[in-house]
């Protein structure tokens, strides 16, 4: 969870300098790190080429009711937007999208820590 908290802190700091894509991607990475922590806690590890998808599917299947559909949908959409911003096109993340994801990542990281009792 330390990595998740560090990425979340970075996302918040990056929002302050109006780097929307970087803030969005840091928030997504915070969610990924928290999701992996939930997997590790149950003895699983994402190993496939689609490890980002595997983390999201695990969280949906095992802890979905604790996060709610809106946050889980945002997590999966963030995965897609991250890929698009890294590999396909620049400036694909709006200020609103970045701010909203940071808020959802804050909830996600906090909820994952509570589940793990950390």
PDB file of C-alpha atoms in Angstrom:
ATOM      1  CA  UNK A   1       0.000   0.000   0.000  1.00  0.00           C
ATOM      2  CA  UNK A   2       2.988   2.307   0.345  1.00  0.00           C
ATOM      3  CA  UNK A   3       3.308   2.508  -3.434  1.00  0.00           C
ATOM      4  CA  UNK A   4      -0.408   3.241  -3.813  1.00  0.00           C
ATOM      5  CA  UNK A   5      -0.201   6.055  -1.265  1.00  0.00           C
ATOM      6  CA  UNK A   6       2.924   7.488  -2.900  1.00  0.00           C
ATOM      7  CA  UNK A   7       1.320   7.467  -6.361  1.00  0.00           C
ATOM      8  CA  UNK A   8      -1.811   9.093  -4.961  1.00  0.00           C
ATOM      9  CA  UNK A   9       0.268  11.820  -3.334  1.00  0.00           C
ATOM     10  CA  UNK A  10       2.039  12.373  -6.654  1.00  0.00           C
ATOM     11  CA  UNK A  11      -1.273  12.574  -8.493  1.00  0.00           C
ATOM     12  CA  UNK A  12      -2.490  15.287  -6.134  1.00  0.00           C
ATOM     13  CA  UNK A  13       0.752  17.237  -6.464  1.00  0.00           C
ATOM     14  CA  UNK A  14       0.717  16.964 -10.250  1.00  0.00           C
ATOM     15  CA  UNK A  15      -2.830  18.334 -10.369  1.00  0.00           C
ATOM     16  CA  UNK A  16      -1.386  21.472  -8.806  1.00  0.00           C
ATOM     17  CA  UNK A  17       0.793  22.109 -11.846  1.00  0.00           C
ATOM     18  CA  UNK A  18      -1.989  21.406 -14.356  1.00  0.00           C
ATOM     19  CA  UNK A  19      -0.379  18.328 -15.916  1.00  0.00           C
ATOM     20  CA  UNK A  20      -3.667  16.524 -16.469  1.00  0.00           C
ATOM     21  CA  UNK A  21      -2.412  13.394 -18.205  1.00  0.00           C
ATOM     22  CA  UNK A  22       0.348  12.859 -15.675  1.00  0.00           C
ATOM     23  CA  UNK A  23      -2.036  13.374 -12.744  1.00  0.00           C
ATOM     24  CA  UNK A  24      -4.543  10.989 -14.304  1.00  0.00           C
ATOM     25  CA  UNK A  25      -1.900   8.356 -14.932  1.00  0.00           C
ATOM     26  CA  UNK A  26      -0.480   8.662 -11.407  1.00  0.00           C
ATOM     27  CA  UNK A  27      -4.008   8.271  -9.987  1.00  0.00           C
ATOM     28  CA  UNK A  28      -4.519   5.190 -12.146  1.00  0.00           C
ATOM     29  CA  UNK A  29      -1.207   3.747 -10.944  1.00  0.00           C
ATOM     30  CA  UNK A  30      -2.301   4.361  -7.348  1.00  0.00           C
ATOM     31  CA  UNK A  31      -5.429   2.331  -8.036  1.00  0.00           C
ATOM     32  CA  UNK A  32      -3.403  -0.421  -9.724  1.00  0.00           C
ATOM     33  CA  UNK A  33      -1.005  -0.623  -6.772  1.00  0.00           C
ATOM     34  CA  UNK A  34      -3.886  -0.818  -4.293  1.00  0.00           C
ATOM     35  CA  UNK A  35      -5.585  -3.458  -6.447  1.00  0.00           C
ATOM     36  CA  UNK A  36      -2.400  -5.522  -6.557  1.00  0.00           C
ATOM     37  CA  UNK A  37      -2.147  -5.277  -2.756  1.00  0.00           C
ATOM     38  CA  UNK A  38      -5.655  -6.734  -2.546  1.00  0.00           C
ATOM     39  CA  UNK A  39      -4.598  -9.562  -4.862  1.00  0.00           C
ATOM     40  CA  UNK A  40      -1.429 -10.289  -2.897  1.00  0.00           C
ATOM     41  CA  UNK A  41      -3.460 -10.431   0.297  1.00  0.00           C
ATOM     42  CA  UNK A  42      -5.439 -13.347  -1.155  1.00  0.00           C
ATOM     43  CA  UNK A  43      -2.328 -15.097  -2.467  1.00  0.00           C
ATOM     44  CA  UNK A  44      -2.682 -14.052  -6.114  1.00  0.00           C
ATOM     45  CA  UNK A  45      -0.348 -12.196  -8.431  1.00  0.00           C
ATOM     46  CA  UNK A  46      -1.140 -10.778 -11.890  1.00  0.00           C
ATOM     47  CA  UNK A  47       1.187 -12.599 -14.279  1.00  0.00           C
ATOM     48  CA  UNK A  48      -0.358 -12.387 -17.736  1.00  0.00           C
ATOM     49  CA  UNK A  49       0.363  -9.954 -20.516  1.00  0.00           C
ATOM     50  CA  UNK A  50      -2.947  -8.377 -19.532  1.00  0.00           C
ATOM     51  CA  UNK A  51      -1.943  -7.862 -15.906  1.00  0.00           C
ATOM     52  CA  UNK A  52      -3.637  -4.450 -15.726  1.00  0.00           C
ATOM     53  CA  UNK A  53      -6.937  -6.036 -16.752  1.00  0.00           C
ATOM     54  CA  UNK A  54      -6.359  -8.958 -14.376  1.00  0.00           C
ATOM     55  CA  UNK A  55      -6.110  -6.607 -11.391  1.00  0.00           C
ATOM     56  CA  UNK A  56      -9.339  -4.846 -12.306  1.00  0.00           C
ATOM     57  CA  UNK A  57     -11.192  -8.128 -12.871  1.00  0.00           C
ATOM     58  CA  UNK A  58      -9.942  -9.478  -9.540  1.00  0.00           C
ATOM     59  CA  UNK A  59     -11.100  -6.413  -7.641  1.00  0.00           C
ATOM     60  CA  UNK A  60     -14.487  -6.556  -9.371  1.00  0.00           C
ATOM     61  CA  UNK A  61     -14.927 -10.256  -8.598  1.00  0.00           C
ATOM     62  CA  UNK A  62     -13.664 -10.328  -5.016  1.00  0.00           C
ATOM     63  CA  UNK A  63     -14.297  -6.840  -3.656  1.00  0.00           C
ATOM     64  CA  UNK A  64     -16.676  -5.242  -6.162  1.00  0.00           C
ATOM     65  CA  UNK A  65     -19.452  -4.656  -3.657  1.00  0.00           C
ATOM     66  CA  UNK A  66     -17.067  -2.680  -1.440  1.00  0.00           C
ATOM     67  CA  UNK A  67     -16.096  -0.203  -4.163  1.00  0.00           C
ATOM     68  CA  UNK A  68     -19.279   0.196  -6.171  1.00  0.00           C
ATOM     69  CA  UNK A  69     -19.815   0.174  -9.923  1.00  0.00           C
ATOM     70  CA  UNK A  70     -18.969   3.845 -10.496  1.00  0.00           C
ATOM     71  CA  UNK A  71     -15.476   3.570  -9.006  1.00  0.00           C
ATOM     72  CA  UNK A  72     -14.782   0.250 -10.712  1.00  0.00           C
ATOM     73  CA  UNK A  73     -15.919   1.626 -14.069  1.00  0.00           C
ATOM     74  CA  UNK A  74     -13.668   4.658 -13.558  1.00  0.00           C
ATOM     75  CA  UNK A  75     -10.758   2.292 -12.774  1.00  0.00           C
ATOM     76  CA  UNK A  76     -11.253   0.379 -16.020  1.00  0.00           C
ATOM     77  CA  UNK A  77     -11.821   3.543 -18.070  1.00  0.00           C
ATOM     78  CA  UNK A  78      -8.643   5.000 -16.584  1.00  0.00           C
ATOM     79  CA  UNK A  79      -6.744   1.937 -17.795  1.00  0.00           C
ATOM     80  CA  UNK A  80      -7.958   2.581 -21.325  1.00  0.00           C
ATOM     81  CA  UNK A  81      -7.274   6.327 -21.166  1.00  0.00           C
ATOM     82  CA  UNK A  82      -3.790   5.707 -19.751  1.00  0.00           C
ATOM     83  CA  UNK A  83      -2.969   3.423 -22.657  1.00  0.00           C
ATOM     84  CA  UNK A  84      -4.321   5.937 -25.140  1.00  0.00           C
ATOM     85  CA  UNK A  85      -2.364   8.819 -23.611  1.00  0.00           C
ATOM     86  CA  UNK A  86       0.874   6.816 -23.446  1.00  0.00           C
ATOM     87  CA  UNK A  87       0.802   5.185 -26.854  1.00  0.00           C
ATOM     88  CA  UNK A  88      -1.640   6.908 -29.175  1.00  0.00           C
ATOM     89  CA  UNK A  89      -2.280  10.603 -28.635  1.00  0.00           C
ATOM     90  CA  UNK A  90      -1.242  13.511 -26.463  1.00  0.00           C
ATOM     91  CA  UNK A  91      -3.654  15.739 -24.556  1.00  0.00           C
ATOM     92  CA  UNK A  92      -6.424  13.172 -24.299  1.00  0.00           C
ATOM     93  CA  UNK A  93      -7.166  13.827 -20.600  1.00  0.00           C
ATOM     94  CA  UNK A  94      -9.230  16.858 -19.634  1.00  0.00           C
ATOM     95  CA  UNK A  95      -8.808  18.729 -16.346  1.00  0.00           C
ATOM     96  CA  UNK A  96     -12.180  17.380 -15.194  1.00  0.00           C
ATOM     97  CA  UNK A  97     -11.223  13.790 -16.010  1.00  0.00           C
ATOM     98  CA  UNK A  98      -7.945  14.127 -14.111  1.00  0.00           C
ATOM     99  CA  UNK A  99      -9.552  15.706 -11.049  1.00  0.00           C
ATOM    100  CA  UNK A 100     -12.367  13.162 -10.976  1.00  0.00           C
ATOM    101  CA  UNK A 101      -9.989  10.230 -11.200  1.00  0.00           C
ATOM    102  CA  UNK A 102      -7.776  11.577  -8.419  1.00  0.00           C
ATOM    103  CA  UNK A 103     -10.885  11.807  -6.225  1.00  0.00           C
ATOM    104  CA  UNK A 104     -11.902   8.248  -7.104  1.00  0.00           C
ATOM    105  CA  UNK A 105      -8.336   7.001  -6.581  1.00  0.00           C
ATOM    106  CA  UNK A 106      -8.317   8.577  -3.134  1.00  0.00           C
ATOM    107  CA  UNK A 107     -11.493   6.654  -2.267  1.00  0.00           C
ATOM    108  CA  UNK A 108     -10.130   3.445  -3.827  1.00  0.00           C
ATOM    109  CA  UNK A 109      -6.801   3.568  -1.983  1.00  0.00           C
ATOM    110  CA  UNK A 110      -8.517   4.402   1.291  1.00  0.00           C
ATOM    111  CA  UNK A 111     -11.045   1.579   0.895  1.00  0.00           C
ATOM    112  CA  UNK A 112      -8.327  -0.931  -0.069  1.00  0.00           C
ATOM    113  CA  UNK A 113      -6.320   0.057   3.021  1.00  0.00           C
ATOM    114  CA  UNK A 114      -9.427  -0.454   5.179  1.00  0.00           C
ATOM    115  CA  UNK A 115     -10.044  -3.897   3.646  1.00  0.00           C
ATOM    116  CA  UNK A 116      -6.420  -4.811   4.342  1.00  0.00           C
ATOM    117  CA  UNK A 117      -6.609  -3.188   7.791  1.00  0.00           C
ATOM    118  CA  UNK A 118      -3.550  -1.042   7.043  1.00  0.00           C
TER     119      UNK A 118
END
